[in-house]
Amino acid sequence: MCPGLAGQTLFQSPEEGWQLYTSAQAPDGKCVCTAVIPAQSTCSRDGRSRELRQLMEKVQNVSQSMEVLELRTYRDLQYVRSMETLMRSLDARLRAADGSLSAKSFQELKDRMTELLPLSSVLEQYKTDTRTIVRLREEVRNLSGSLAAIQEEMGAYGYEDLQQRVLALEARLHACAQKLGCGKLTGVSNPITIRAMGSRFGSWMTDTMAPSVDSRVWYMDGYYKGRRVLEFRTLGDFIKGQNFIQHLLPQPWAGTGHVVYNGSLFYNKYQSNVVVKYHFRSRSVLVQRSLPGAGYNNTFPYSWGGFSDMDFMVDESGLWAVYTTNQNAGNIVVSRLDPHTLEVMRSWDTGYPKRSAGEAFMICGVLYVTNSHLAGAKVYFAYFTNTSSYEYTDVPFHNQYSHISMLDYNPRERALYTWNNGHQVLYNVTLFHVISTAGDP
């Protein structure tokens, strides 16, 4: 094995987010170390670029308004200044009269001066306003120059160009992460207890397709007839039990094998083999469909019971359903589902009896089954959908609270989400990577 971080997967903390490191030894003996970094849906520059463009438009509008105001003020100022000239002329005539004017003419001039006297304060106010407008115009000019410099510094690309470049880069990152991120399960870390909340049975999860900045947590207590789903804003809020909203499902659920995928909840409708896709934002059912021949209502549950006939999972390659049918003699069936229509795209018969399984989860197209839900459990069986083959494994893990009723893999965090006897628990996983480059035999 590689030195240093050999075979490790490290979890920092719920508040700081996930940091996952793994290493493995390639078939040629070279040490291969990988780090899986959650991809982001948008570049942080996009928002700044949009805001900058909006700000420049506002400054341009202010500049245009300033031109109109300046023109109007200039005309008014010209009129007041003509009045000022008249006042000065009259004042000069009064001073120069020295008794040469008749009493009547002098009184007329004096009355005219009295009428024009209020214009003096108006004139001073207009002069002040004009100086203010000149200063404002200079500030707008300086601001426009600063914004232009910022735009030039951010690059010559417009917002749409930047967005397209980000999307192209994001696609390349996803392809790279998928190539480096998948591997065979070789280890499960010690449990990390996030919270003790709810009854003995339940499920909790995050959206496996959400960007890394979206850390919402969904919580569903109980294993049958429930309709209440709590949505917490962050993992930290879930730990503290604050900042959540409630969704009331139109149809009750059965079991604990629910999953949140790309903004929707996928669950088994109570007392049926119907799969329901509930969209959180619109608070509506987008589609529902029966799984042909799937057992329900405790016909083919896991060993712990609890109406766990149908278990939905998400891994690096998409949405899966794990269940069984009479035609398969109670053996676990793995089906790949279309997340839009819920149609079965392909199915595999694993040959493993579902009633003997404690729980199960998918990683990189491989179904991993535990031999028990009680103390002493281990990952005992693996079925590989890419080769339609299986093997027995021996990957132990610490079942701290001795009764697992939900076990699901999240490819975004590369972690197992577990409901263990009323405790919400996380496990990190270690994957052995076999990495090949394009063109390799």
Coordinates of C-alpha atoms in Angstrom, one line a residue:
M1 CA 0.0 0.0 0.0
C2 CA 1.0 3.6 -0.4
P3 CA 2.7 5.4 2.5
G4 CA 1.2 8.3 4.4
L5 CA -2.5 8.4 3.6
A6 CA -2.7 4.8 2.5
G7 CA -6.2 3.6 2.3
Q8 CA -7.5 6.5 4.4
T9 CA -10.6 8.6 4.0
L10 CA -10.7 11.7 6.3
F11 CA -13.8 13.6 7.5
Q12 CA -13.2 17.0 8.9
S13 CA -16.5 18.2 10.5
P14 CA -20.1 19.0 9.5
E15 CA -19.4 22.7 10.0
E16 CA -16.3 22.8 7.7
G17 CA -17.7 20.5 5.0
W18 CA -16.2 17.4 3.6
Q19 CA -12.5 16.8 2.8
L20 CA -11.9 13.3 1.5
Y21 CA -8.6 11.8 0.6
T22 CA -7.8 8.3 -0.7
S23 CA -4.8 6.4 -2.0
A24 CA -4.3 3.1 -3.6
Q25 CA -1.7 1.0 -5.4
A26 CA -2.1 0.6 -9.1
P27 CA -1.5 -2.8 -10.7
D28 CA 2.0 -1.8 -11.8
G29 CA 2.9 -1.0 -8.3
K30 CA 2.8 2.8 -8.6
C31 CA 1.3 4.8 -5.8
V32 CA -1.9 6.7 -6.8
C33 CA -3.3 9.3 -4.5
T34 CA -6.6 11.0 -5.2
A35 CA -8.7 13.8 -3.8
V36 CA -12.4 14.1 -4.7
I37 CA -13.5 17.7 -4.6
P38 CA -17.3 18.4 -4.9
A39 CA -18.0 20.2 -8.2
Q40 CA -19.8 23.6 -8.1
S41 CA -22.7 24.4 -10.3
T42 CA -21.6 28.0 -11.1
C43 CA -18.4 30.0 -11.0
S44 CA -18.3 32.6 -8.2
R45 CA -17.3 35.1 -10.8
D46 CA -20.6 34.8 -12.6
G47 CA -22.5 36.5 -9.9
R48 CA -20.0 39.3 -9.6
S49 CA -20.0 39.8 -13.4
R50 CA -23.8 40.1 -13.4
E51 CA -23.8 42.5 -10.5
L52 CA -21.1 44.6 -12.2
R53 CA -23.1 44.8 -15.4
Q54 CA -26.2 45.8 -13.5
L55 CA -24.2 48.4 -11.5
M56 CA -22.8 49.9 -14.7
E57 CA -26.3 50.2 -16.2
K58 CA -27.4 52.0 -13.1
V59 CA -24.5 54.4 -13.2
Q60 CA -25.2 55.1 -16.9
N61 CA -28.9 55.9 -16.0
V62 CA -27.7 58.2 -13.3
S63 CA -25.4 59.9 -15.7
Q64 CA -28.2 60.5 -18.2
S65 CA -30.4 61.9 -15.5
M66 CA -27.6 64.2 -14.5
E67 CA -27.4 65.6 -18.0
V68 CA -31.1 66.4 -18.0
L69 CA -31.0 67.9 -14.6
E70 CA -27.9 70.0 -15.5
L71 CA -29.5 71.4 -18.6
R72 CA -32.7 72.3 -16.7
T73 CA -30.7 73.9 -13.9
Y74 CA -28.6 75.8 -16.4
R75 CA -31.6 77.4 -18.0
D76 CA -33.1 78.4 -14.6
L77 CA -29.7 79.8 -13.5
Q78 CA -29.5 82.0 -16.7
Y79 CA -32.9 83.5 -15.8
V80 CA -32.0 84.2 -12.2
R81 CA -28.7 85.7 -13.3
S82 CA -30.5 88.1 -15.6
M83 CA -32.6 89.1 -12.6
E84 CA -29.4 89.6 -10.6
T85 CA -28.1 92.0 -13.3
L86 CA -31.4 94.0 -13.2
M87 CA -31.2 94.2 -9.4
R88 CA -27.6 95.5 -9.6
S89 CA -28.7 98.1 -12.2
L90 CA -31.5 99.3 -10.1
D91 CA -29.3 99.5 -7.0
A92 CA -26.8 101.5 -8.9
R93 CA -29.5 103.9 -10.2
L94 CA -30.7 104.4 -6.6
R95 CA -27.3 105.2 -5.3
A96 CA -26.6 107.6 -8.2
A97 CA -29.9 109.5 -7.9
D98 CA -28.7 111.9 -5.2
G99 CA -32.0 113.8 -5.3
S100 CA -32.0 114.1 -9.1
L101 CA -35.1 111.9 -9.2
S102 CA -38.5 113.1 -8.4
A103 CA -40.1 111.7 -5.2
K104 CA -42.4 109.7 -7.4
S105 CA -39.7 108.1 -9.6
F106 CA -37.6 107.4 -6.5
Q107 CA -40.5 105.6 -4.9
E108 CA -41.1 103.5 -8.0
L109 CA -37.5 102.4 -8.1
K110 CA -37.6 101.6 -4.4
D111 CA -40.8 99.5 -4.8
R112 CA -39.2 97.6 -7.8
M113 CA -36.2 96.8 -5.6
T114 CA -38.4 95.5 -2.8
E115 CA -40.1 93.2 -5.4
L116 CA -36.8 91.8 -6.6
L117 CA -35.2 91.4 -3.1
P118 CA -36.6 87.8 -2.5
L119 CA -34.8 86.7 -5.7
S120 CA -31.5 87.2 -3.9
S121 CA -31.9 84.1 -1.7
V122 CA -33.2 82.1 -4.7
L123 CA -30.1 83.1 -6.7
E124 CA -27.8 81.9 -3.9
Q125 CA -29.6 78.6 -3.7
Y126 CA -29.3 78.0 -7.4
K127 CA -25.6 78.8 -7.3
T128 CA -25.2 76.2 -4.5
D129 CA -27.2 73.6 -6.5
T130 CA -25.1 74.2 -9.5
R131 CA -21.9 73.5 -7.6
T132 CA -23.5 70.3 -6.2
I133 CA -24.4 69.1 -9.7
V134 CA -20.9 69.8 -10.9
R135 CA -19.5 67.7 -8.0
L136 CA -22.0 64.9 -8.6
R137 CA -21.1 64.8 -12.3
E138 CA -17.4 64.4 -11.4
E139 CA -18.2 61.6 -9.0
V140 CA -20.3 59.8 -11.6
R141 CA -17.4 60.2 -14.1
N142 CA -14.9 58.7 -11.6
L143 CA -17.3 55.8 -10.7
S144 CA -17.8 55.0 -14.4
G145 CA -14.0 54.9 -14.8
S146 CA -13.6 52.6 -11.8
L147 CA -16.2 50.2 -12.9
A148 CA -14.7 50.0 -16.4
A149 CA -11.3 49.2 -14.8
I150 CA -12.9 46.4 -12.7
Q151 CA -14.6 45.0 -15.8
E152 CA -11.3 45.1 -17.7
E153 CA -9.5 43.4 -14.8
M154 CA -12.1 40.6 -14.7
G155 CA -11.5 39.9 -18.3
A156 CA -12.9 40.7 -21.7
Y157 CA -15.5 37.9 -21.6
G158 CA -19.1 38.7 -21.1
Y159 CA -21.3 37.0 -18.6
E160 CA -22.6 34.5 -21.1
D161 CA -19.2 33.7 -22.4
L162 CA -17.9 33.1 -18.9
Q163 CA -20.9 30.9 -18.1
Q164 CA -20.3 28.7 -21.2
R165 CA -16.6 28.3 -20.3
V166 CA -17.6 27.4 -16.7
L167 CA -20.1 24.8 -17.9
A168 CA -17.5 23.3 -20.2
L169 CA -14.9 23.2 -17.4
E170 CA -17.5 21.7 -15.1
A171 CA -18.2 18.9 -17.5
R172 CA -14.5 18.1 -17.7
L173 CA -14.2 18.1 -13.9
H174 CA -17.2 15.7 -13.6
A175 CA -15.7 13.3 -16.2
C176 CA -12.4 13.4 -14.3
A177 CA -14.0 12.9 -10.9
Q178 CA -16.0 10.0 -12.2
K179 CA -12.8 8.4 -13.6
L180 CA -10.8 8.9 -10.5
G181 CA -13.6 8.6 -7.9
C182 CA -14.8 5.0 -8.5
G183 CA -13.3 1.9 -7.1
K184 CA -13.9 -1.2 -5.0
L185 CA -14.9 -0.9 -1.4
T186 CA -12.1 -1.9 0.9
G187 CA -12.9 -0.2 4.2
V188 CA -15.5 1.6 6.3
S189 CA -14.4 4.2 8.9
N190 CA -15.4 4.4 12.5
P191 CA -18.9 5.9 13.0
I192 CA -19.5 9.6 13.4
T193 CA -22.6 10.3 15.3
I194 CA -24.2 13.4 14.0
R195 CA -27.3 13.5 16.2
A196 CA -29.7 11.4 18.3
M197 CA -33.2 12.2 17.2
G198 CA -36.5 10.4 16.5
S199 CA -37.7 6.9 16.9
R200 CA -35.8 3.6 16.4
F201 CA -36.5 3.6 12.6
G202 CA -36.2 6.4 10.1
S203 CA -34.0 7.9 7.3
W204 CA -32.0 11.1 6.7
M205 CA -30.2 12.3 3.6
T206 CA -28.8 15.1 1.5
D207 CA -29.3 15.7 -2.2
T208 CA -26.6 13.7 -4.0
M209 CA -26.9 16.0 -7.1
A210 CA -26.8 19.3 -5.4
P211 CA -23.8 21.7 -5.6
S212 CA -21.4 21.7 -2.7
V213 CA -22.8 25.0 -1.4
D214 CA -26.2 23.3 -0.9
S215 CA -26.0 21.4 2.3
R216 CA -29.7 20.9 3.1
V217 CA -30.7 17.8 5.1
W218 CA -34.0 15.9 4.9
Y219 CA -35.3 13.9 7.8
M220 CA -38.1 11.3 7.8
D221 CA -39.0 9.6 11.1
G222 CA -40.6 6.2 11.2
Y223 CA -41.0 3.4 8.7
Y224 CA -44.6 3.4 7.6
K225 CA -47.6 5.6 7.0
G226 CA -45.5 8.8 7.5
R227 CA -46.0 11.9 5.5
R228 CA -44.0 14.5 7.3
V229 CA -40.6 15.5 5.8
L230 CA -38.4 18.1 7.6
E231 CA -36.0 20.1 5.4
F232 CA -33.1 21.7 7.3
R233 CA -31.1 24.5 5.8
T234 CA -27.7 23.1 6.6
L235 CA -26.1 20.1 8.3
G236 CA -25.2 22.5 11.2
D237 CA -28.9 23.4 11.5
F238 CA -29.9 19.7 11.5
I239 CA -27.4 19.1 14.4
K240 CA -28.9 22.0 16.3
G241 CA -32.5 21.2 15.3
Q242 CA -33.2 24.7 13.9
N243 CA -34.0 26.5 10.6
F244 CA -36.2 23.9 9.0
I245 CA -39.4 23.8 6.9
Q246 CA -42.0 21.0 6.7
H247 CA -43.2 19.1 3.6
L248 CA -46.4 17.1 3.9
L249 CA -46.4 14.3 1.3
P250 CA -49.7 13.7 -0.5
Q251 CA -49.2 9.9 -0.1
P252 CA -47.7 8.1 2.9
W253 CA -44.4 6.2 2.6
A254 CA -43.4 2.7 3.4
G255 CA -40.0 1.6 4.7
T256 CA -36.9 3.8 5.1
G257 CA -35.3 3.4 1.6
H258 CA -36.0 6.9 0.4
V259 CA -33.5 9.0 -1.5
V260 CA -33.3 12.7 -2.5
Y261 CA -32.0 13.1 -6.0
N262 CA -31.8 16.4 -8.0
G263 CA -34.4 18.2 -6.0
S264 CA -36.9 15.4 -5.7
L265 CA -37.7 12.7 -3.1
F266 CA -38.1 9.1 -4.4
Y267 CA -40.0 6.8 -2.1
N268 CA -42.3 3.8 -1.9
K269 CA -46.0 4.6 -1.5
Y270 CA -47.5 2.8 1.5
Q271 CA -49.2 -0.6 0.8
S272 CA -48.2 -0.6 -2.9
N273 CA -45.2 -1.3 -5.2
V274 CA -45.6 2.3 -6.5
V275 CA -42.5 4.6 -6.8
V276 CA -43.4 8.2 -6.1
K277 CA -41.2 11.2 -7.3
Y278 CA -42.1 14.2 -5.1
H279 CA -40.6 17.6 -6.1
F280 CA -39.7 19.8 -3.1
R281 CA -39.8 23.2 -4.8
S282 CA -43.2 22.8 -6.4
R283 CA -44.4 20.6 -3.5
S284 CA -46.0 18.3 -6.0
V285 CA -45.8 14.7 -7.3
L286 CA -44.1 14.8 -10.7
V287 CA -44.6 11.1 -11.6
Q288 CA -45.4 7.8 -10.0
R289 CA -45.1 4.3 -11.4
S290 CA -45.4 0.7 -10.3
L291 CA -42.3 -1.5 -10.2
P292 CA -43.5 -4.6 -12.1
G293 CA -43.8 -7.6 -9.8
A294 CA -42.1 -5.9 -6.9
G295 CA -43.1 -7.2 -3.5
Y296 CA -44.5 -4.8 -0.9
N297 CA -46.1 -4.6 2.5
N298 CA -43.4 -6.8 4.2
T299 CA -43.5 -9.5 1.6
F300 CA -39.7 -9.3 0.9
P301 CA -38.2 -6.9 3.5
Y302 CA -34.6 -6.8 4.8
S303 CA -34.0 -9.0 7.9
W304 CA -35.2 -6.2 10.2
G305 CA -38.6 -5.9 8.6
G306 CA -40.1 -2.5 8.7
F307 CA -41.8 -2.5 5.2
S308 CA -38.3 -2.3 3.7
D309 CA -39.4 -4.2 0.5
M310 CA -38.2 -1.4 -1.8
D311 CA -34.9 0.5 -1.3
F312 CA -33.9 3.4 -3.5
M313 CA -30.3 4.4 -4.0
V314 CA -28.1 6.8 -5.9
D315 CA -24.5 6.4 -6.8
E316 CA -22.1 7.9 -9.3
S317 CA -24.0 6.5 -12.2
G318 CA -27.6 7.4 -11.3
L319 CA -30.8 6.1 -9.6
W320 CA -31.4 2.5 -8.5
A321 CA -34.1 0.4 -7.0
V322 CA -33.4 -2.7 -4.9
Y323 CA -36.3 -5.1 -4.3
T324 CA -37.4 -8.6 -5.2
T325 CA -40.2 -10.5 -6.9
N326 CA -41.9 -13.8 -6.8
Q327 CA -40.3 -14.6 -10.1
N328 CA -36.9 -14.1 -8.6
A329 CA -37.7 -16.4 -5.7
G330 CA -37.1 -13.7 -3.1
N331 CA -33.6 -12.9 -4.4
I332 CA -32.4 -9.3 -4.5
V333 CA -33.2 -7.5 -7.8
V334 CA -31.2 -4.4 -8.8
S335 CA -32.9 -2.1 -11.4
R336 CA -31.5 1.0 -12.9
L337 CA -34.3 3.6 -13.1
D338 CA -34.9 6.6 -15.4
P339 CA -35.1 9.5 -12.9
H340 CA -37.6 11.4 -15.1
T341 CA -40.0 8.6 -16.0
L342 CA -39.2 6.0 -13.3
E343 CA -39.1 3.4 -16.1
V344 CA -36.8 0.4 -15.5
M345 CA -33.9 0.7 -17.8
R346 CA -32.2 -2.6 -16.9
S347 CA -32.4 -5.2 -14.1
W348 CA -30.1 -7.8 -12.5
D349 CA -30.9 -10.8 -10.4
T350 CA -28.1 -11.0 -7.7
G351 CA -29.0 -14.4 -6.4
Y352 CA -28.8 -13.1 -2.8
P353 CA -31.9 -13.7 -0.6
K354 CA -33.3 -10.4 0.5
R355 CA -34.6 -11.6 3.8
S356 CA -31.1 -12.6 4.7
A357 CA -29.7 -9.1 4.1
G358 CA -29.4 -6.6 6.9
E359 CA -29.2 -3.6 4.6
A360 CA -27.6 -2.6 1.3
F361 CA -26.1 0.3 -0.7
M362 CA -24.7 1.0 -4.1
I363 CA -21.2 2.4 -4.9
C364 CA -20.0 2.8 -8.5
G365 CA -22.6 0.4 -9.9
V366 CA -21.8 -2.3 -7.3
L367 CA -24.4 -3.5 -4.8
Y368 CA -22.9 -4.1 -1.3
V369 CA -25.0 -6.1 1.2
T370 CA -24.5 -6.4 4.9
N371 CA -25.0 -9.8 6.6
S372 CA -27.0 -8.3 9.5
H373 CA -28.6 -5.2 10.9
L374 CA -27.5 -6.0 14.5
A375 CA -24.2 -5.9 16.3
G376 CA -21.3 -7.5 14.5
A377 CA -22.5 -6.6 11.1
K378 CA -20.1 -6.5 8.1
V379 CA -20.3 -5.9 4.3
Y380 CA -20.6 -9.5 3.3
F381 CA -21.6 -9.6 -0.4
A382 CA -20.9 -7.5 -3.5
Y383 CA -22.7 -7.7 -6.9
F384 CA -21.1 -6.0 -9.9
T385 CA -23.6 -4.8 -12.5
N386 CA -21.0 -4.1 -15.1
T387 CA -20.0 -7.8 -15.3
S388 CA -23.2 -9.4 -13.8
S389 CA -21.0 -11.2 -11.3
Y390 CA -20.7 -11.4 -7.5
E391 CA -18.3 -12.2 -4.7
Y392 CA -18.4 -12.6 -1.0
T393 CA -16.5 -9.9 0.9
D394 CA -15.4 -9.3 4.5
V395 CA -15.4 -5.5 5.2
P396 CA -16.2 -5.0 8.9
F397 CA -17.6 -1.8 10.4
H398 CA -18.6 -0.8 13.9
N399 CA -22.4 -1.0 14.4
Q400 CA -22.3 1.2 17.4
Y401 CA -26.0 1.3 18.3
S402 CA -26.8 -2.3 17.2
H403 CA -29.8 -1.7 15.0
I404 CA -29.4 -0.3 11.5
S405 CA -32.7 0.5 9.7
M406 CA -31.3 2.6 6.9
L407 CA -27.9 2.6 5.1
D408 CA -27.3 4.7 2.0
Y409 CA -24.2 5.9 0.1
N410 CA -23.9 9.5 -1.0
P411 CA -21.5 9.9 -3.9
R412 CA -21.1 13.7 -3.4
E413 CA -19.6 13.3 0.1
R414 CA -18.4 9.7 -0.4
A415 CA -20.0 8.7 2.8
L416 CA -22.6 6.2 4.2
Y417 CA -25.6 7.8 5.8
T418 CA -27.1 5.5 8.5
W419 CA -30.1 5.5 10.9
N420 CA -28.9 3.4 13.8
N421 CA -31.4 2.9 16.6
G422 CA -32.6 6.5 16.7
H423 CA -29.1 7.9 15.9
Q424 CA -28.1 9.6 12.7
V425 CA -24.6 8.3 11.9
L426 CA -22.0 8.8 9.1
Y427 CA -19.3 6.5 7.9
N428 CA -16.5 7.4 5.4
V429 CA -15.5 4.8 2.9
T430 CA -12.2 3.7 1.4
L431 CA -12.2 2.7 -2.3
F432 CA -9.4 0.9 -4.1
H433 CA -8.9 2.7 -7.4
V434 CA -7.9 1.0 -10.6
I435 CA -7.1 3.9 -12.9
S436 CA -6.3 3.7 -16.6
T437 CA -5.8 6.4 -19.1
A438 CA -7.3 6.7 -22.5
G439 CA -5.6 4.4 -25.0
D440 CA -4.3 2.0 -22.3
P441 CA -4.9 -1.7 -23.2

